[in-house]
Amino acid sequence: MGELDRLAMYTQMVRIRQYESRIMQEYHADKSPAWDIGAGLIPGEMHLAAGQEPAAVGVCAHLKKGDAITAPHRPHHFALAHGVDMNKMTAEIYGRTGGLCKGKGGHMHLFDPENHFSCSGIIAQGLPVACGQALAFQRKGTDNVAIAVTGEGAANQGAFHESLNLAAVWDLPVIFVIEDNDWAISVPKDASTAGASNADRAAGYGMPGVRVEDNDVEAMYEAAGAAIDRARAGDGPSLIEIHTLRLFGHFEGDAQAYRPELATVNERDPIPKYAATLQELGELTDDQIASIQADADAEVDAAIEFAKASPEPAPEDALLHVFA
Amino acid sequence: MMRNASVGIIANPASSRDIRRIVARGPATTTNDKINSLARLMEGLAATGVKRVVSMSDAGGIAQGLAAIAQKPSASHWPDLDFVDQEITHGPTDTISAVRSMRSQNVGAIVVLGGDGTNRLLLGETGGTPVASISTGTNNAFPRHDEPTVVGFAAGYVATGAIDSSTCTYRAKSLGVMDGTQVMGALVDVAIVDGDRIASGAVWDARSLREIFLCFAEADAVGLSSVGGHLRPTSREEPQGLHIRLDDSSPVRVTVPIAPGLVRELGIASVSTLEPQAEIRIESEAGVISVDGERSMRFVSGTEISVSLDTNGPLVLDVQRAMAEAANTTTTTKGEDTHG
Amino acid sequence: MSTTTETRRITTAKAMAEGIGLEMQRDPNVFVMGEDVGAYGGIFGSTTDLFGEFGADRVIDTPISETGFIGAGIGAAVEGLRPVVELMFVDFYGVCMDQISNHMAKIHYESGGNVKVPMVLMTATGGGYSDAAQHSQCLWGTFAHLPGMKVVVPSNPYDAKGLMISAIQDDNPVMYMFHKGGQGLVWMEKNPRSIGEVPEESYTVPIGKAAIAKEGSDVTIVTLSLSVQHSLDVAEELEAEGISVEVVDLRSLVPLDKETVLESVGKTGRVLVVDEDYKSFGLTGEIAAIIAETDPGLLKKPFSRLAVPDVPIPYARPMEYGILPTRDKIKAAVKDLMA
């Protein structure tokens, strides 16, 4: 495990939050007054990860060149924390030719082979792919690891259980990261899941399972570091479930009428909490808070400008890239 | 026999899922294991005539799981099961508010399902109510490994008055951490650890240990108290504790399990007896204080921190003594003689 | 393709395995995984002897966990390996279709061409041995319908080997769909054309190029897989009756060699499409559409097709053979076209 860099983790969380907040603004900006999900500069479903920054930042702080991530339909925080180019990612979300996937993927299908980053919009189905990436690392004799990210709702899918079993049977260098944000769209965990903790489910496969409470970035950092060290050393897979927070709706446009704790959600925001911790430790000044925020604002604004300046694809481009 | 005897249940949904599972193959007590332990406890309580059980509520699925079993026909003979009406914060205050509610409802005993960390939360809260523990945490020095069904019998005998609790309880020791006033307590150990990270809580990096204070140190202990157990075994019921200073360059070495599966060699600078009420000043400039194996509080240079041993911990129900006492005082007149 | 004087005759199954083995020798990134592909050698012989040659490290028995191991194949392919994965029966597609359709077949497109998935998914198809509705389907039309994967369907040992080598060398995901009845297995009905001459050395058969399995001038049979063998049997019989049948073996559904089909139909003016897959919304209708889109005037007689009549494959022999495209039915259909 490397040295804990608190300022870097805080900065990364702020950067992600600024990104998600601005994408939310941009997404809604030209969809009013008659809201239409397919309209506007950013069309389609939009699943934002504000509040879930500790999950991505705590894990990605340990990753190195060649390590892979498969993210689910809510992928931006892991993409940014893993070093995916913000400009190209934003252009992809805007459906432009300068995007990561030339406008073919969109926000749920971000592919960055240089960083071994991919997503799948199908619940839990990215996990088997991550196992395959881990299998490739194992076969090539590298010490790279694959991070398989999914939500707690996905843990009721067969693909989740097949992946845990395969990873355990083959001792794959894969770390399953479960983001438990309490809600599978509108269904609470206790109505959907037998056995409250997915860390427990790991035990059924002979795999260490850890649950990180309180959306705590440093606890996530430490658990992920231990799991990643273990995988790199050839000791096999682990599972980390973090109790995190979906600050926004399942997707943009979700009124969240089903969510009784909605009024108090902002009180659980992990970023101000972490800022307070760092200030208490004397590792973060007010000036730094302001400059980190200003840098994030500028970077995100530039990425949005980049995206908007990138040309739209031509209709006939749809026929390209079916086959290599 | 007390009519309407009742017993409280505290169950920690978060116990046994910490980082030690990764670094040392720490034990995994699943939520379903915990629910089943409580179901077995209920059988013991039912057998002794307990009429009502008050359980803590939680969002981790334990209360929900126990309630689901209680609804089944096979549980129709159980005591009535009520849950504390409490706001769930996912934090330690859930446990504390549940205990307060139980005491206001005059429960005759409290059963705690959890490890050292869970039991610690009860410090100063249980007063004269006997406390029995069922071990489910990752690292358990305080709770004994008793079968929940038998714990149910023991707690039930005490709560119903079938046996006199004075015959089978003792007052546990505790440790207080003070920076002028007491800020934290511990039931087993207080440790001073290098660095400024609380992070995942559990103490698992032996190199970071500087000082350990122990309420008791059994020779067969696991966790930080094993350091004392290997050097100078100290019982739960004698008034003194231990204070150990560590120094990696010391020629005095012990090899101990600082967590299940995590065996480390430590250098010992000194071992001294900790007398009750003696305040020991911590020498470290800055660091993190762990209580019962959990990193809990940072302190910075210039903070005056001291630790002292107290003999006013929870009233612990010794299950073995309770069952022995019950064998002497309770008789069964109904049923067949199986020795025919 | 190299020429050879070798007259060695082997089964389709052995030819497939030989193709895989040659690629494994050539390229260390090639490995095999699937259920019972190891010591057993594949339930339908597709990995015969590979375990002995390459060991458990490169011929990997998987759990019964198709979503898991097909997904793992995809992940390994994305990272640059070349897995050959077996789905034991194509009928099991229901438990893993998300990996096949939403991942294996779409990742290249979704990534704007940035991520390749060089993977072979081989799978056993077909009925004729009373394995009933869940173990007898062909389903190649289903896979060919979904964009993003090549689909090859060999009919004989020579093509089986050459197409396998091409499939492994292809940078795209390839569904390699072999017919159980065409494998030359000792425990199945003996179709003599399932044993044939196969050179020992490596060679490729191009994906997307149909073969004229037999030249003829009166009627074109467009078909694939085991039905090619049946059609050739029928064509030989009809030759004696003075009917000259041309048999087009499609060999690949994706890409589909339309030119060869149209050229043959243009020559004969009569076409029968024989398909062991379900009739509606499938290959037979697709060929009809291609002819109609190109030039309906190519046909002297109305388009004719023979396929499974939109019922699940039944168990009892009289019923199963009642719905399969047997030699008798093919013969009758050709005669109808000539009437």
PDB file of N, CA and C in Angstrom, chain C residues 280-314:
ATOM      1  N   SER C 280     -40.000 -19.146 -39.469  1.00  0.00           N
ATOM      2  CA  SER C 280     -40.391 -17.735 -39.595  1.00  0.00           C
ATOM      3  C   SER C 280     -39.308 -16.793 -39.071  1.00  0.00           C
ATOM      4  N   PHE C 281     -39.152 -15.669 -39.711  1.00  0.00           N
ATOM      5  CA  PHE C 281     -38.224 -14.616 -39.311  1.00  0.00           C
ATOM      6  C   PHE C 281     -36.772 -15.093 -39.293  1.00  0.00           C
ATOM      7  N   GLY C 282     -36.439 -15.996 -40.183  1.00  0.00           N
ATOM      8  CA  GLY C 282     -35.091 -16.566 -40.142  1.00  0.00           C
ATOM      9  C   GLY C 282     -34.387 -16.578 -41.484  1.00  0.00           C
ATOM     10  N   LEU C 283     -33.447 -17.521 -41.617  1.00  0.00           N
ATOM     11  CA  LEU C 283     -32.579 -17.601 -42.794  1.00  0.00           C
ATOM     12  C   LEU C 283     -33.373 -17.753 -44.095  1.00  0.00           C
ATOM     13  N   THR C 284     -34.393 -18.606 -44.075  1.00  0.00           N
ATOM     14  CA  THR C 284     -35.104 -18.858 -45.335  1.00  0.00           C
ATOM     15  C   THR C 284     -35.760 -17.574 -45.834  1.00  0.00           C
ATOM     16  N   GLY C 285     -36.383 -16.852 -44.928  1.00  0.00           N
ATOM     17  CA  GLY C 285     -37.000 -15.577 -45.311  1.00  0.00           C
ATOM     18  C   GLY C 285     -35.952 -14.563 -45.748  1.00  0.00           C
ATOM     19  N   GLU C 286     -34.799 -14.601 -45.123  1.00  0.00           N
ATOM     20  CA  GLU C 286     -33.731 -13.660 -45.457  1.00  0.00           C
ATOM     21  C   GLU C 286     -33.251 -13.873 -46.897  1.00  0.00           C
ATOM     22  N   ILE C 287     -33.077 -15.148 -47.277  1.00  0.00           N
ATOM     23  CA  ILE C 287     -32.619 -15.434 -48.643  1.00  0.00           C
ATOM     24  C   ILE C 287     -33.689 -14.984 -49.657  1.00  0.00           C
ATOM     25  N   ALA C 288     -34.945 -15.239 -49.296  1.00  0.00           N
ATOM     26  CA  ALA C 288     -36.032 -14.793 -50.185  1.00  0.00           C
ATOM     27  C   ALA C 288     -36.001 -13.281 -50.368  1.00  0.00           C
ATOM     28  N   ALA C 289     -35.752 -12.577 -49.266  1.00  0.00           N
ATOM     29  CA  ALA C 289     -35.724 -11.117 -49.339  1.00  0.00           C
ATOM     30  C   ALA C 289     -34.570 -10.634 -50.204  1.00  0.00           C
ATOM     31  N   ILE C 290     -33.426 -11.290 -50.063  1.00  0.00           N
ATOM     32  CA  ILE C 290     -32.251 -10.880 -50.854  1.00  0.00           C
ATOM     33  C   ILE C 290     -32.540 -11.042 -52.348  1.00  0.00           C
ATOM     34  N   ILE C 291     -33.157 -12.166 -52.701  1.00  0.00           N
ATOM     35  CA  ILE C 291     -33.491 -12.382 -54.120  1.00  0.00           C
ATOM     36  C   ILE C 291     -34.513 -11.340 -54.580  1.00  0.00           C
ATOM     37  N   ALA C 292     -35.526 -11.121 -53.749  1.00  0.00           N
ATOM     38  CA  ALA C 292     -36.582 -10.180 -54.125  1.00  0.00           C
ATOM     39  C   ALA C 292     -36.049  -8.754 -54.239  1.00  0.00           C
ATOM     40  N   GLU C 293     -35.155  -8.400 -53.325  1.00  0.00           N
ATOM     41  CA  GLU C 293     -34.579  -7.051 -53.355  1.00  0.00           C
ATOM     42  C   GLU C 293     -33.694  -6.860 -54.578  1.00  0.00           C
ATOM     43  N   THR C 294     -33.027  -7.955 -54.985  1.00  0.00           N
ATOM     44  CA  THR C 294     -32.057  -7.837 -56.082  1.00  0.00           C
ATOM     45  C   THR C 294     -32.778  -7.889 -57.430  1.00  0.00           C
ATOM     46  N   ASP C 295     -33.505  -8.974 -57.644  1.00  0.00           N
ATOM     47  CA  ASP C 295     -34.186  -9.126 -58.932  1.00  0.00           C
ATOM     48  C   ASP C 295     -35.177 -10.280 -58.829  1.00  0.00           C
ATOM     49  N   PRO C 296     -36.432  -9.986 -58.565  1.00  0.00           N
ATOM     50  CA  PRO C 296     -37.428 -11.058 -58.457  1.00  0.00           C
ATOM     51  C   PRO C 296     -37.505 -11.874 -59.743  1.00  0.00           C
ATOM     52  N   GLY C 297     -37.079 -11.300 -60.819  1.00  0.00           N
ATOM     53  CA  GLY C 297     -37.118 -11.994 -62.102  1.00  0.00           C
ATOM     54  C   GLY C 297     -36.111 -13.125 -62.237  1.00  0.00           C
ATOM     55  N   LEU C 298     -35.229 -13.242 -61.257  1.00  0.00           N
ATOM     56  CA  LEU C 298     -34.269 -14.351 -61.284  1.00  0.00           C
ATOM     57  C   LEU C 298     -34.972 -15.704 -61.221  1.00  0.00           C
ATOM     58  N   LEU C 299     -36.153 -15.722 -60.592  1.00  0.00           N
ATOM     59  CA  LEU C 299     -36.825 -16.997 -60.328  1.00  0.00           C
ATOM     60  C   LEU C 299     -37.808 -17.364 -61.440  1.00  0.00           C
ATOM     61  N   LYS C 300     -37.652 -18.599 -61.920  1.00  0.00           N
ATOM     62  CA  LYS C 300     -38.618 -19.136 -62.889  1.00  0.00           C
ATOM     63  C   LYS C 300     -39.793 -19.779 -62.163  1.00  0.00           C
ATOM     64  N   LYS C 301     -39.547 -20.234 -60.964  1.00  0.00           N
ATOM     65  CA  LYS C 301     -40.574 -20.864 -60.130  1.00  0.00           C
ATOM     66  C   LYS C 301     -40.618 -20.113 -58.806  1.00  0.00           C
ATOM     67  N   PRO C 302     -41.774 -20.146 -58.144  1.00  0.00           N
ATOM     68  CA  PRO C 302     -41.855 -19.464 -56.843  1.00  0.00           C
ATOM     69  C   PRO C 302     -40.800 -19.983 -55.859  1.00  0.00           C
ATOM     70  N   PHE C 303     -40.344 -19.094 -55.063  1.00  0.00           N
ATOM     71  CA  PHE C 303     -39.372 -19.389 -54.012  1.00  0.00           C
ATOM     72  C   PHE C 303     -39.873 -20.540 -53.143  1.00  0.00           C
ATOM     73  N   SER C 304     -38.966 -21.453 -52.774  1.00  0.00           N
ATOM     74  CA  SER C 304     -39.359 -22.603 -51.958  1.00  0.00           C
ATOM     75  C   SER C 304     -38.456 -22.716 -50.741  1.00  0.00           C
ATOM     76  N   ARG C 305     -39.027 -23.063 -49.619  1.00  0.00           N
ATOM     77  CA  ARG C 305     -38.199 -23.216 -48.409  1.00  0.00           C
ATOM     78  C   ARG C 305     -38.663 -24.390 -47.568  1.00  0.00           C
ATOM     79  N   LEU C 306     -37.667 -24.952 -46.862  1.00  0.00           N
ATOM     80  CA  LEU C 306     -37.916 -26.099 -45.990  1.00  0.00           C
ATOM     81  C   LEU C 306     -37.192 -25.810 -44.676  1.00  0.00           C
ATOM     82  N   ALA C 307     -37.967 -25.676 -43.599  1.00  0.00           N
ATOM     83  CA  ALA C 307     -37.367 -25.369 -42.296  1.00  0.00           C
ATOM     84  C   ALA C 307     -38.253 -25.944 -41.205  1.00  0.00           C
ATOM     85  N   VAL C 308     -37.801 -25.833 -39.966  1.00  0.00           N
ATOM     86  CA  VAL C 308     -38.603 -26.351 -38.843  1.00  0.00           C
ATOM     87  C   VAL C 308     -39.855 -25.478 -38.707  1.00  0.00           C
ATOM     88  N   PRO C 309     -41.043 -26.088 -38.765  1.00  0.00           N
ATOM     89  CA  PRO C 309     -42.270 -25.314 -38.878  1.00  0.00           C
ATOM     90  C   PRO C 309     -42.717 -24.629 -37.579  1.00  0.00           C
ATOM     91  N   ASP C 310     -41.852 -23.815 -37.007  1.00  0.00           N
ATOM     92  CA  ASP C 310     -42.232 -22.961 -35.877  1.00  0.00           C
ATOM     93  C   ASP C 310     -42.854 -23.717 -34.716  1.00  0.00           C
ATOM     94  N   VAL C 311     -42.271 -24.873 -34.430  1.00  0.00           N
ATOM     95  CA  VAL C 311     -42.654 -25.600 -33.214  1.00  0.00           C
ATOM     96  C   VAL C 311     -41.355 -25.936 -32.475  1.00  0.00           C
ATOM     97  N   PRO C 312     -41.411 -26.046 -31.140  1.00  0.00           N
ATOM     98  CA  PRO C 312     -40.236 -26.552 -30.430  1.00  0.00           C
ATOM     99  C   PRO C 312     -39.904 -27.953 -30.944  1.00  0.00           C
ATOM    100  N   ILE C 313     -38.662 -28.373 -30.803  1.00  0.00           N
ATOM    101  CA  ILE C 313     -38.276 -29.686 -31.310  1.00  0.00           C
ATOM    102  C   ILE C 313     -38.890 -30.758 -30.387  1.00  0.00           C
ATOM    103  N   PRO C 314     -39.722 -31.637 -30.944  1.00  0.00           N
ATOM    104  CA  PRO C 314     -40.366 -32.659 -30.105  1.00  0.00           C
ATOM    105  C   PRO C 314     -39.425 -33.818 -29.812  1.00  0.00           C
TER     106      PRO C 314
END
